[in-house]
Amino acid sequence: MTTVTERRQPIPFIDLAAQSRRLRPEIDRRIAAVLGHGRYVNGPEVEELEAELGRLGGTSAVAVSSGSDALLIALLALGVGQTEGRRDAVFVPSFTFTATAEVVLLAGAVPVFVDVREDDFLLDMGSLEREFEALERAGGAVSRAVITVDLFGQPMPRQPLADWAASRGLEVISDAAQSFGARRGGRPVGSLAALTTTSFYPAKPLGAYGDAGAVFSTEPAVAEVVRSIREHGQSADRYDIVRLGMNGRLDTLQAAVLLAKLTIFEQELAARRAVAAGYTRRLGEASASMGTPWRIDAPVCEPEVESSWAQYTLRVDDADGRPSADARDALRAHLARAGIPTAVHYPCPMHLQPAYEPYGRGPGSLPVSETLAERVVSLPMHPYLDESTLDRICDRIATA
Ligand SMILES: *Cc1c(COP(=O)(O)O)cnc(C)c1O
């Protein structure tokens, strides 16, 4: 039984403090080692981290400065930008974080927004085919690449997208910013696309104490180009600039922090999966008997997927089962009054964002993304959520 005071205690959305208490001695030791050798850029921890990431991702890993830079470097490595004076087109899901779209424009290409599937938020192959055909008919930009997004931690199926893209001469980049550590069909994220990028932003499943990211490549030649771009386009000789690059390096201190966090990452992933299963079981039992002004759908995961559960995101409808931003917002307010924080990932699809509107086709063009933006709500999710807190959150959802 929880007491009244416990029931009112605010719950953290993400509990980084619990993890830091657990890891503090190892993190202190790792940071002290960097202060000792003083190689703050390209220190030995960066190489050590790359070896560890490569082992987990099942392919070679290059550590970079952030998940956004990882995406930009991946596009540059594939030469995406312009083809014979025409701008390249890159297909991206509209229901994503802004970085996925922004890097396309930074590379000099144009984004073509694609809808997602309603049940698992992943790229919709039918919508991709329609947008591709429309672009081919219209001419103008040159279809060059697709960026898929493993939204909330669930990896995109490798096939049939790989076949579809190969038969049309398109490259595939997997934006796995939220899914590092996840698997599909037993294969780890990192090896599920020719080029995969991830983020170690503090709130991601594997988080640094600042910005950090990585690029995974199944082709050694591409991995070498990624390394060169990360270091201003240098060849083996530092002052020999052979291609356009940038400063995309990972700080040694962040590598040191990540090495400490990797010692418990598999345990934390298992804990996240247990929390997700705990939510789904409780919410499934509750939804049948709910007399609330909202109806909820728990996230759907295919059986061959082991998600990294970056977010646990519900879809909310009104009492009659219709999509409703009002019902979603009422549920959020109801939870907030009980000290339970929520977040909306994401409140506006990219094709309707002011910065990207010129590249989209306006309201109504990607209906699933638009409706999801009104329906979704993410619940507190981290490896240290206990059973009584899950009870408290799920009881609150089930009682108006
Ligand atoms: C977080 C995130 C990024 C960007 O990663 P940063 O490390 O913050 O630059 C890119 N794409 C998606 C889907 C993300 O969630």
PDB file of N, CA and C in Angstrom, residues 295-368:
ATOM      1  N   ARG A 295      -9.994   6.940 -24.442  1.00  0.00           N
ATOM      2  CA  ARG A 295      -9.672   5.538 -24.726  1.00  0.00           C
ATOM      3  C   ARG A 295      -8.224   5.502 -25.154  1.00  0.00           C
ATOM      4  N   ILE A 296      -7.492   4.491 -24.759  1.00  0.00           N
ATOM      5  CA  ILE A 296      -6.074   4.463 -25.114  1.00  0.00           C
ATOM      6  C   ILE A 296      -5.707   3.189 -25.875  1.00  0.00           C
ATOM      7  N   ASP A 297      -4.701   3.324 -26.742  1.00  0.00           N
ATOM      8  CA  ASP A 297      -4.075   2.175 -27.387  1.00  0.00           C
ATOM      9  C   ASP A 297      -2.622   2.127 -26.930  1.00  0.00           C
ATOM     10  N   ALA A 298      -2.221   0.996 -26.356  1.00  0.00           N
ATOM     11  CA  ALA A 298      -0.825   0.815 -25.949  1.00  0.00           C
ATOM     12  C   ALA A 298       0.032   0.615 -27.207  1.00  0.00           C
ATOM     13  N   PRO A 299       1.347   0.873 -27.114  1.00  0.00           N
ATOM     14  CA  PRO A 299       2.194   0.686 -28.295  1.00  0.00           C
ATOM     15  C   PRO A 299       2.220  -0.766 -28.761  1.00  0.00           C
ATOM     16  N   VAL A 300       2.318  -0.933 -30.080  1.00  0.00           N
ATOM     17  CA  VAL A 300       2.310  -2.259 -30.692  1.00  0.00           C
ATOM     18  C   VAL A 300       3.731  -2.602 -31.143  1.00  0.00           C
ATOM     19  N   CYS A 301       4.177  -3.792 -30.801  1.00  0.00           N
ATOM     20  CA  CYS A 301       5.508  -4.263 -31.186  1.00  0.00           C
ATOM     21  C   CYS A 301       5.362  -5.607 -31.880  1.00  0.00           C
ATOM     22  N   GLU A 302       5.960  -5.771 -33.065  1.00  0.00           N
ATOM     23  CA  GLU A 302       5.913  -7.082 -33.709  1.00  0.00           C
ATOM     24  C   GLU A 302       6.745  -8.075 -32.894  1.00  0.00           C
ATOM     25  N   PRO A 303       6.371  -9.396 -32.949  1.00  0.00           N
ATOM     26  CA  PRO A 303       7.029 -10.364 -32.065  1.00  0.00           C
ATOM     27  C   PRO A 303       8.549 -10.452 -32.262  1.00  0.00           C
ATOM     28  N   GLU A 304       9.048 -10.190 -33.488  1.00  0.00           N
ATOM     29  CA  GLU A 304      10.501 -10.319 -33.696  1.00  0.00           C
ATOM     30  C   GLU A 304      11.270  -9.078 -33.253  1.00  0.00           C
ATOM     31  N   VAL A 305      10.550  -8.096 -32.658  1.00  0.00           N
ATOM     32  CA  VAL A 305      11.202  -6.846 -32.244  1.00  0.00           C
ATOM     33  C   VAL A 305      11.508  -6.850 -30.750  1.00  0.00           C
ATOM     34  N   GLU A 306      12.769  -6.530 -30.427  1.00  0.00           N
ATOM     35  CA  GLU A 306      13.132  -6.197 -29.049  1.00  0.00           C
ATOM     36  C   GLU A 306      13.436  -4.710 -29.062  1.00  0.00           C
ATOM     37  N   SER A 307      12.458  -3.901 -28.659  1.00  0.00           N
ATOM     38  CA  SER A 307      12.620  -2.443 -28.706  1.00  0.00           C
ATOM     39  C   SER A 307      13.589  -1.982 -27.623  1.00  0.00           C
ATOM     40  N   SER A 308      14.195  -0.824 -27.855  1.00  0.00           N
ATOM     41  CA  SER A 308      15.015  -0.216 -26.791  1.00  0.00           C
ATOM     42  C   SER A 308      14.147   0.676 -25.893  1.00  0.00           C
ATOM     43  N   TRP A 309      12.865   0.822 -26.257  1.00  0.00           N
ATOM     44  CA  TRP A 309      11.909   1.590 -25.455  1.00  0.00           C
ATOM     45  C   TRP A 309      12.443   2.957 -25.041  1.00  0.00           C
ATOM     46  N   ALA A 310      12.840   3.731 -26.050  1.00  0.00           N
ATOM     47  CA  ALA A 310      13.233   5.117 -25.789  1.00  0.00           C
ATOM     48  C   ALA A 310      12.048   5.893 -25.211  1.00  0.00           C
ATOM     49  N   GLN A 311      10.859   5.580 -25.728  1.00  0.00           N
ATOM     50  CA  GLN A 311       9.628   6.173 -25.201  1.00  0.00           C
ATOM     51  C   GLN A 311       8.566   5.085 -25.124  1.00  0.00           C
ATOM     52  N   TYR A 312       7.637   5.271 -24.172  1.00  0.00           N
ATOM     53  CA  TYR A 312       6.443   4.432 -24.123  1.00  0.00           C
ATOM     54  C   TYR A 312       5.278   5.357 -24.470  1.00  0.00           C
ATOM     55  N   THR A 313       4.772   5.237 -25.694  1.00  0.00           N
ATOM     56  CA  THR A 313       3.881   6.244 -26.250  1.00  0.00           C
ATOM     57  C   THR A 313       2.505   5.670 -26.568  1.00  0.00           C
ATOM     58  N   LEU A 314       1.484   6.248 -25.932  1.00  0.00           N
ATOM     59  CA  LEU A 314       0.096   5.823 -26.143  1.00  0.00           C
ATOM     60  C   LEU A 314      -0.540   6.624 -27.255  1.00  0.00           C
ATOM     61  N   ARG A 315      -1.564   6.037 -27.874  1.00  0.00           N
ATOM     62  CA  ARG A 315      -2.453   6.800 -28.756  1.00  0.00           C
ATOM     63  C   ARG A 315      -3.772   6.973 -28.007  1.00  0.00           C
ATOM     64  N   VAL A 316      -4.284   8.199 -28.010  1.00  0.00           N
ATOM     65  CA  VAL A 316      -5.471   8.514 -27.209  1.00  0.00           C
ATOM     66  C   VAL A 316      -6.626   8.908 -28.130  1.00  0.00           C
ATOM     67  N   ASP A 317      -7.812   8.360 -27.836  1.00  0.00           N
ATOM     68  CA  ASP A 317      -9.041   8.753 -28.534  1.00  0.00           C
ATOM     69  C   ASP A 317     -10.049   9.230 -27.492  1.00  0.00           C
ATOM     70  N   ASP A 318     -11.144   9.824 -27.973  1.00  0.00           N
ATOM     71  CA  ASP A 318     -12.184  10.201 -27.016  1.00  0.00           C
ATOM     72  C   ASP A 318     -13.020   8.969 -26.642  1.00  0.00           C
ATOM     73  N   ALA A 319     -14.042   9.165 -25.772  1.00  0.00           N
ATOM     74  CA  ALA A 319     -14.808   8.032 -25.253  1.00  0.00           C
ATOM     75  C   ALA A 319     -15.516   7.254 -26.357  1.00  0.00           C
ATOM     76  N   ASP A 320     -15.761   7.910 -27.509  1.00  0.00           N
ATOM     77  CA  ASP A 320     -16.404   7.216 -28.636  1.00  0.00           C
ATOM     78  C   ASP A 320     -15.380   6.594 -29.584  1.00  0.00           C
ATOM     79  N   GLY A 321     -14.109   6.654 -29.196  1.00  0.00           N
ATOM     80  CA  GLY A 321     -13.083   6.028 -30.023  1.00  0.00           C
ATOM     81  C   GLY A 321     -12.632   6.867 -31.202  1.00  0.00           C
ATOM     82  N   ARG A 322     -12.906   8.188 -31.158  1.00  0.00           N
ATOM     83  CA  ARG A 322     -12.457   9.062 -32.249  1.00  0.00           C
ATOM     84  C   ARG A 322     -11.171   9.784 -31.843  1.00  0.00           C
ATOM     85  N   PRO A 323     -10.237   9.955 -32.797  1.00  0.00           N
ATOM     86  CA  PRO A 323      -9.003  10.699 -32.510  1.00  0.00           C
ATOM     87  C   PRO A 323      -9.354  12.073 -31.953  1.00  0.00           C
ATOM     88  N   SER A 324      -8.675  12.495 -30.884  1.00  0.00           N
ATOM     89  CA  SER A 324      -9.069  13.750 -30.249  1.00  0.00           C
ATOM     90  C   SER A 324      -7.919  14.350 -29.463  1.00  0.00           C
ATOM     91  N   ALA A 325      -7.461  15.534 -29.915  1.00  0.00           N
ATOM     92  CA  ALA A 325      -6.426  16.249 -29.162  1.00  0.00           C
ATOM     93  C   ALA A 325      -6.983  16.667 -27.797  1.00  0.00           C
ATOM     94  N   ASP A 326      -8.297  16.958 -27.730  1.00  0.00           N
ATOM     95  CA  ASP A 326      -8.895  17.369 -26.449  1.00  0.00           C
ATOM     96  C   ASP A 326      -8.808  16.242 -25.431  1.00  0.00           C
ATOM     97  N   ALA A 327      -9.121  15.008 -25.865  1.00  0.00           N
ATOM     98  CA  ALA A 327      -9.060  13.862 -24.947  1.00  0.00           C
ATOM     99  C   ALA A 327      -7.612  13.642 -24.497  1.00  0.00           C
ATOM    100  N   ARG A 328      -6.670  13.755 -25.440  1.00  0.00           N
ATOM    101  CA  ARG A 328      -5.257  13.571 -25.104  1.00  0.00           C
ATOM    102  C   ARG A 328      -4.828  14.622 -24.081  1.00  0.00           C
ATOM    103  N   ASP A 329      -5.220  15.878 -24.330  1.00  0.00           N
ATOM    104  CA  ASP A 329      -4.791  16.947 -23.435  1.00  0.00           C
ATOM    105  C   ASP A 329      -5.478  16.836 -22.070  1.00  0.00           C
ATOM    106  N   ALA A 330      -6.719  16.335 -22.062  1.00  0.00           N
ATOM    107  CA  ALA A 330      -7.422  16.120 -20.783  1.00  0.00           C
ATOM    108  C   ALA A 330      -6.697  15.031 -19.977  1.00  0.00           C
ATOM    109  N   LEU A 331      -6.267  13.972 -20.646  1.00  0.00           N
ATOM    110  CA  LEU A 331      -5.523  12.907 -19.950  1.00  0.00           C
ATOM    111  C   LEU A 331      -4.208  13.456 -19.398  1.00  0.00           C
ATOM    112  N   ARG A 332      -3.525  14.284 -20.172  1.00  0.00           N
ATOM    113  CA  ARG A 332      -2.254  14.859 -19.696  1.00  0.00           C
ATOM    114  C   ARG A 332      -2.473  15.718 -18.447  1.00  0.00           C
ATOM    115  N   ALA A 333      -3.525  16.539 -18.472  1.00  0.00           N
ATOM    116  CA  ALA A 333      -3.807  17.417 -17.330  1.00  0.00           C
ATOM    117  C   ALA A 333      -4.167  16.584 -16.099  1.00  0.00           C
ATOM    118  N   HIS A 334      -4.951  15.523 -16.325  1.00  0.00           N
ATOM    119  CA  HIS A 334      -5.374  14.621 -15.254  1.00  0.00           C
ATOM    120  C   HIS A 334      -4.146  13.954 -14.612  1.00  0.00           C
ATOM    121  N   LEU A 335      -3.179  13.564 -15.411  1.00  0.00           N
ATOM    122  CA  LEU A 335      -1.957  12.957 -14.891  1.00  0.00           C
ATOM    123  C   LEU A 335      -1.087  14.007 -14.191  1.00  0.00           C
ATOM    124  N   ALA A 336      -0.997  15.190 -14.777  1.00  0.00           N
ATOM    125  CA  ALA A 336      -0.156  16.254 -14.198  1.00  0.00           C
ATOM    126  C   ALA A 336      -0.645  16.618 -12.793  1.00  0.00           C
ATOM    127  N   ARG A 337      -1.981  16.621 -12.594  1.00  0.00           N
ATOM    128  CA  ARG A 337      -2.538  16.956 -11.265  1.00  0.00           C
ATOM    129  C   ARG A 337      -2.122  15.931 -10.218  1.00  0.00           C
ATOM    130  N   ALA A 338      -1.750  14.732 -10.654  1.00  0.00           N
ATOM    131  CA  ALA A 338      -1.306  13.694  -9.711  1.00  0.00           C
ATOM    132  C   ALA A 338       0.222  13.595  -9.667  1.00  0.00           C
ATOM    133  N   GLY A 339       0.920  14.610 -10.213  1.00  0.00           N
ATOM    134  CA  GLY A 339       2.381  14.609 -10.170  1.00  0.00           C
ATOM    135  C   GLY A 339       3.015  13.671 -11.183  1.00  0.00           C
ATOM    136  N   ILE A 340       2.256  13.322 -12.225  1.00  0.00           N
ATOM    137  CA  ILE A 340       2.770  12.396 -13.243  1.00  0.00           C
ATOM    138  C   ILE A 340       3.049  13.162 -14.535  1.00  0.00           C
ATOM    139  N   PRO A 341       4.333  13.336 -14.882  1.00  0.00           N
ATOM    140  CA  PRO A 341       4.662  14.113 -16.083  1.00  0.00           C
ATOM    141  C   PRO A 341       4.469  13.284 -17.351  1.00  0.00           C
ATOM    142  N   THR A 342       4.107  13.947 -18.426  1.00  0.00           N
ATOM    143  CA  THR A 342       3.999  13.295 -19.731  1.00  0.00           C
ATOM    144  C   THR A 342       4.660  14.208 -20.755  1.00  0.00           C
ATOM    145  N   ALA A 343       4.853  13.701 -21.962  1.00  0.00           N
ATOM    146  CA  ALA A 343       5.415  14.522 -23.038  1.00  0.00           C
ATOM    147  C   ALA A 343       4.719  14.149 -24.327  1.00  0.00           C
ATOM    148  N   VAL A 344       4.747  15.058 -25.297  1.00  0.00           N
ATOM    149  CA  VAL A 344       4.163  14.753 -26.605  1.00  0.00           C
ATOM    150  C   VAL A 344       5.280  14.692 -27.643  1.00  0.00           C
ATOM    151  N   HIS A 345       5.524  13.501 -28.133  1.00  0.00           N
ATOM    152  CA  HIS A 345       6.496  13.274 -29.205  1.00  0.00           C
ATOM    153  C   HIS A 345       5.731  12.815 -30.432  1.00  0.00           C
ATOM    154  N   TYR A 346       5.357  13.676 -31.396  1.00  0.00           N
ATOM    155  CA  TYR A 346       5.712  15.082 -31.491  1.00  0.00           C
ATOM    156  C   TYR A 346       4.432  15.832 -31.819  1.00  0.00           C
ATOM    157  N   PRO A 347       4.288  17.085 -31.367  1.00  0.00           N
ATOM    158  CA  PRO A 347       3.007  17.781 -31.526  1.00  0.00           C
ATOM    159  C   PRO A 347       2.725  18.310 -32.937  1.00  0.00           C
ATOM    160  N   CYS A 348       3.733  18.341 -33.805  1.00  0.00           N
ATOM    161  CA  CYS A 348       3.519  18.860 -35.163  1.00  0.00           C
ATOM    162  C   CYS A 348       4.364  18.057 -36.146  1.00  0.00           C
ATOM    163  N   PRO A 349       3.724  17.470 -37.172  1.00  0.00           N
ATOM    164  CA  PRO A 349       4.531  16.719 -38.146  1.00  0.00           C
ATOM    165  C   PRO A 349       5.417  17.674 -38.951  1.00  0.00           C
ATOM    166  N   MET A 350       6.526  17.142 -39.470  1.00  0.00           N
ATOM    167  CA  MET A 350       7.523  18.010 -40.108  1.00  0.00           C
ATOM    168  C   MET A 350       6.983  18.744 -41.328  1.00  0.00           C
ATOM    169  N   HIS A 351       6.061  18.123 -42.093  1.00  0.00           N
ATOM    170  CA  HIS A 351       5.603  18.800 -43.314  1.00  0.00           C
ATOM    171  C   HIS A 351       4.750  20.027 -43.003  1.00  0.00           C
ATOM    172  N   LEU A 352       4.333  20.194 -41.736  1.00  0.00           N
ATOM    173  CA  LEU A 352       3.570  21.391 -41.350  1.00  0.00           C
ATOM    174  C   LEU A 352       4.398  22.370 -40.518  1.00  0.00           C
ATOM    175  N   GLN A 353       5.665  22.063 -40.273  1.00  0.00           N
ATOM    176  CA  GLN A 353       6.530  22.988 -39.525  1.00  0.00           C
ATOM    177  C   GLN A 353       6.859  24.184 -40.418  1.00  0.00           C
ATOM    178  N   PRO A 354       6.832  25.401 -39.872  1.00  0.00           N
ATOM    179  CA  PRO A 354       7.105  26.578 -40.694  1.00  0.00           C
ATOM    180  C   PRO A 354       8.406  26.453 -41.512  1.00  0.00           C
ATOM    181  N   ALA A 355       9.455  25.902 -40.918  1.00  0.00           N
ATOM    182  CA  ALA A 355      10.747  25.849 -41.626  1.00  0.00           C
ATOM    183  C   ALA A 355      10.716  24.898 -42.816  1.00  0.00           C
ATOM    184  N   TYR A 356       9.829  23.885 -42.772  1.00  0.00           N
ATOM    185  CA  TYR A 356       9.841  22.856 -43.820  1.00  0.00           C
ATOM    186  C   TYR A 356       8.593  22.906 -44.703  1.00  0.00           C
ATOM    187  N   GLU A 357       7.658  23.799 -44.385  1.00  0.00           N
ATOM    188  CA  GLU A 357       6.400  23.878 -45.130  1.00  0.00           C
ATOM    189  C   GLU A 357       6.588  23.993 -46.650  1.00  0.00           C
ATOM    190  N   PRO A 358       7.605  24.780 -47.107  1.00  0.00           N
ATOM    191  CA  PRO A 358       7.766  24.907 -48.568  1.00  0.00           C
ATOM    192  C   PRO A 358       8.027  23.570 -49.257  1.00  0.00           C
ATOM    193  N   TYR A 359       8.464  22.554 -48.509  1.00  0.00           N
ATOM    194  CA  TYR A 359       8.798  21.257 -49.119  1.00  0.00           C
ATOM    195  C   TYR A 359       7.672  20.245 -48.970  1.00  0.00           C
ATOM    196  N   GLY A 360       6.606  20.616 -48.266  1.00  0.00           N
ATOM    197  CA  GLY A 360       5.495  19.697 -48.057  1.00  0.00           C
ATOM    198  C   GLY A 360       4.306  20.074 -48.925  1.00  0.00           C
ATOM    199  N   ARG A 361       3.218  19.328 -48.758  1.00  0.00           N
ATOM    200  CA  ARG A 361       2.020  19.603 -49.537  1.00  0.00           C
ATOM    201  C   ARG A 361       0.853  20.053 -48.656  1.00  0.00           C
ATOM    202  N   GLY A 362       1.183  20.523 -47.454  1.00  0.00           N
ATOM    203  CA  GLY A 362       0.173  21.167 -46.631  1.00  0.00           C
ATOM    204  C   GLY A 362      -0.725  20.216 -45.848  1.00  0.00           C
ATOM    205  N   PRO A 363      -1.666  20.802 -45.065  1.00  0.00           N
ATOM    206  CA  PRO A 363      -2.553  19.996 -44.222  1.00  0.00           C
ATOM    207  C   PRO A 363      -3.382  19.023 -45.059  1.00  0.00           C
ATOM    208  N   GLY A 364      -3.530  17.811 -44.551  1.00  0.00           N
ATOM    209  CA  GLY A 364      -4.326  16.797 -45.241  1.00  0.00           C
ATOM    210  C   GLY A 364      -3.488  15.893 -46.128  1.00  0.00           C
ATOM    211  N   SER A 365      -2.232  16.278 -46.396  1.00  0.00           N
ATOM    212  CA  SER A 365      -1.433  15.495 -47.346  1.00  0.00           C
ATOM    213  C   SER A 365      -0.868  14.219 -46.719  1.00  0.00           C
ATOM    214  N   LEU A 366      -0.598  14.226 -45.414  1.00  0.00           N
ATOM    215  CA  LEU A 366      -0.069  13.027 -44.745  1.00  0.00           C
ATOM    216  C   LEU A 366      -0.925  12.772 -43.501  1.00  0.00           C
ATOM    217  N   PRO A 367      -2.117  12.195 -43.713  1.00  0.00           N
ATOM    218  CA  PRO A 367      -3.138  12.165 -42.648  1.00  0.00           C
ATOM    219  C   PRO A 367      -2.732  11.380 -41.393  1.00  0.00           C
ATOM    220  N   VAL A 368      -1.976  10.314 -41.547  1.00  0.00           N
ATOM    221  CA  VAL A 368      -1.639   9.538 -40.341  1.00  0.00           C
ATOM    222  C   VAL A 368      -0.716  10.347 -39.434  1.00  0.00           C
TER     223      VAL A 368
END
